[in-house]
């Protein structure tokens, strides 16, 4: 993204934050990665996410009216019966505050949001008591609210790429959470479906074992790198039980290198975001090549306490050490996980 565009987006975010402050909402902050503003209305425990894209190009009166609508409608329904139809599941690497979540895929968790017309609000564990429901019921209800759409048209035996583009209401990438949903696209893509969700509004699906698949890894990585709402550059398939899992490509597989690269790019980015908010967190970087293979490398610069991310190897000073050579203790309640080094190696 160009410097001018980033500056324009940051300026818009500042306008929104000033309006929220005047409305009695302090502490709002800009999340540039998602091009959104996070805020919490005084007295609430839930964080509201305000996407900024709909505000681009709006005039002063439209701008004010939009924010007024947001503040008027953002409160969570007090009753379960009112809340249930508004729930949606979302895949994310991280989310603001401490929302309700459970592991879904490597570096990705399943969250539940209340889908307002202009915003989404993450459901927190505290909200379960207010609604008098269990977490399993909340997750199950949210999944049941997805349309579970099936492509219409004649099945094909010729490989194609299907691109689902979200209008903000379809939650296409969340469909990967539905058991068996990906398998149902087999006839429409011409083989075993392989899915990419490079950003929150885009889902790409094609058939396994075709000439189209290697190019999709490159396309997904490009979308992931450029999007302000990036999700994952990895590829996914269904297992024998219909659950979505990472595309398996062990050493020797024709796609081992692109699969390995995508896995590690996601790890580097998720750890980067975590490190920005975690003192003493070591950086993780991608090293290697398609010829030699891809690896993650944690950077431990000097003999000081450090929280290491999971990595293939560690650069300790000027020495490269294997992860298995280090004496480490896992740190509890960190996602993604980190380890504390006991002593300088």
mmCIF file of C-alpha atoms in Angstrom, residues 92-94 101-103 105-109 111 270-271 274 331-338:
data_model
loop_
_atom_site.group_PDB
_atom_site.id
_atom_site.type_symbol
_atom_site.label_atom_id
_atom_site.label_comp_id
_atom_site.label_asym_id
_atom_site.label_seq_id
_atom_site.Cartn_x
_atom_site.Cartn_y
_atom_site.Cartn_z
ATOM 1 C CA UNK A 92 -9.370 -14.823 12.933
ATOM 2 C CA UNK A 93 -5.785 -14.972 14.032
ATOM 3 C CA UNK A 94 -6.436 -12.580 16.883
ATOM 4 C CA UNK A 101 -12.986 -18.346 21.106
ATOM 5 C CA UNK A 102 -11.771 -21.872 20.468
ATOM 6 C CA UNK A 103 -8.972 -23.304 18.300
ATOM 7 C CA UNK A 105 -6.821 -24.225 12.506
ATOM 8 C CA UNK A 106 -3.105 -23.542 13.022
ATOM 9 C CA UNK A 107 -2.770 -19.886 14.145
ATOM 10 C CA UNK A 108 -6.514 -19.355 13.593
ATOM 11 C CA UNK A 109 -9.362 -19.481 16.099
ATOM 12 C CA UNK A 111 -14.828 -16.441 17.342
ATOM 13 C CA UNK A 270 0.825 -13.855 13.632
ATOM 14 C CA UNK A 271 3.917 -13.763 15.830
ATOM 15 C CA UNK A 274 1.745 -10.638 19.009
ATOM 16 C CA UNK A 331 4.615 -19.801 28.769
ATOM 17 C CA UNK A 332 1.007 -20.329 29.753
ATOM 18 C CA UNK A 333 -1.957 -18.538 28.190
ATOM 19 C CA UNK A 334 -0.215 -17.123 25.152
ATOM 20 C CA UNK A 335 -1.689 -17.608 21.701
ATOM 21 C CA UNK A 336 0.267 -18.216 19.564
ATOM 22 C CA UNK A 337 2.449 -20.017 22.122
ATOM 23 C CA UNK A 338 5.873 -18.882 23.237
#
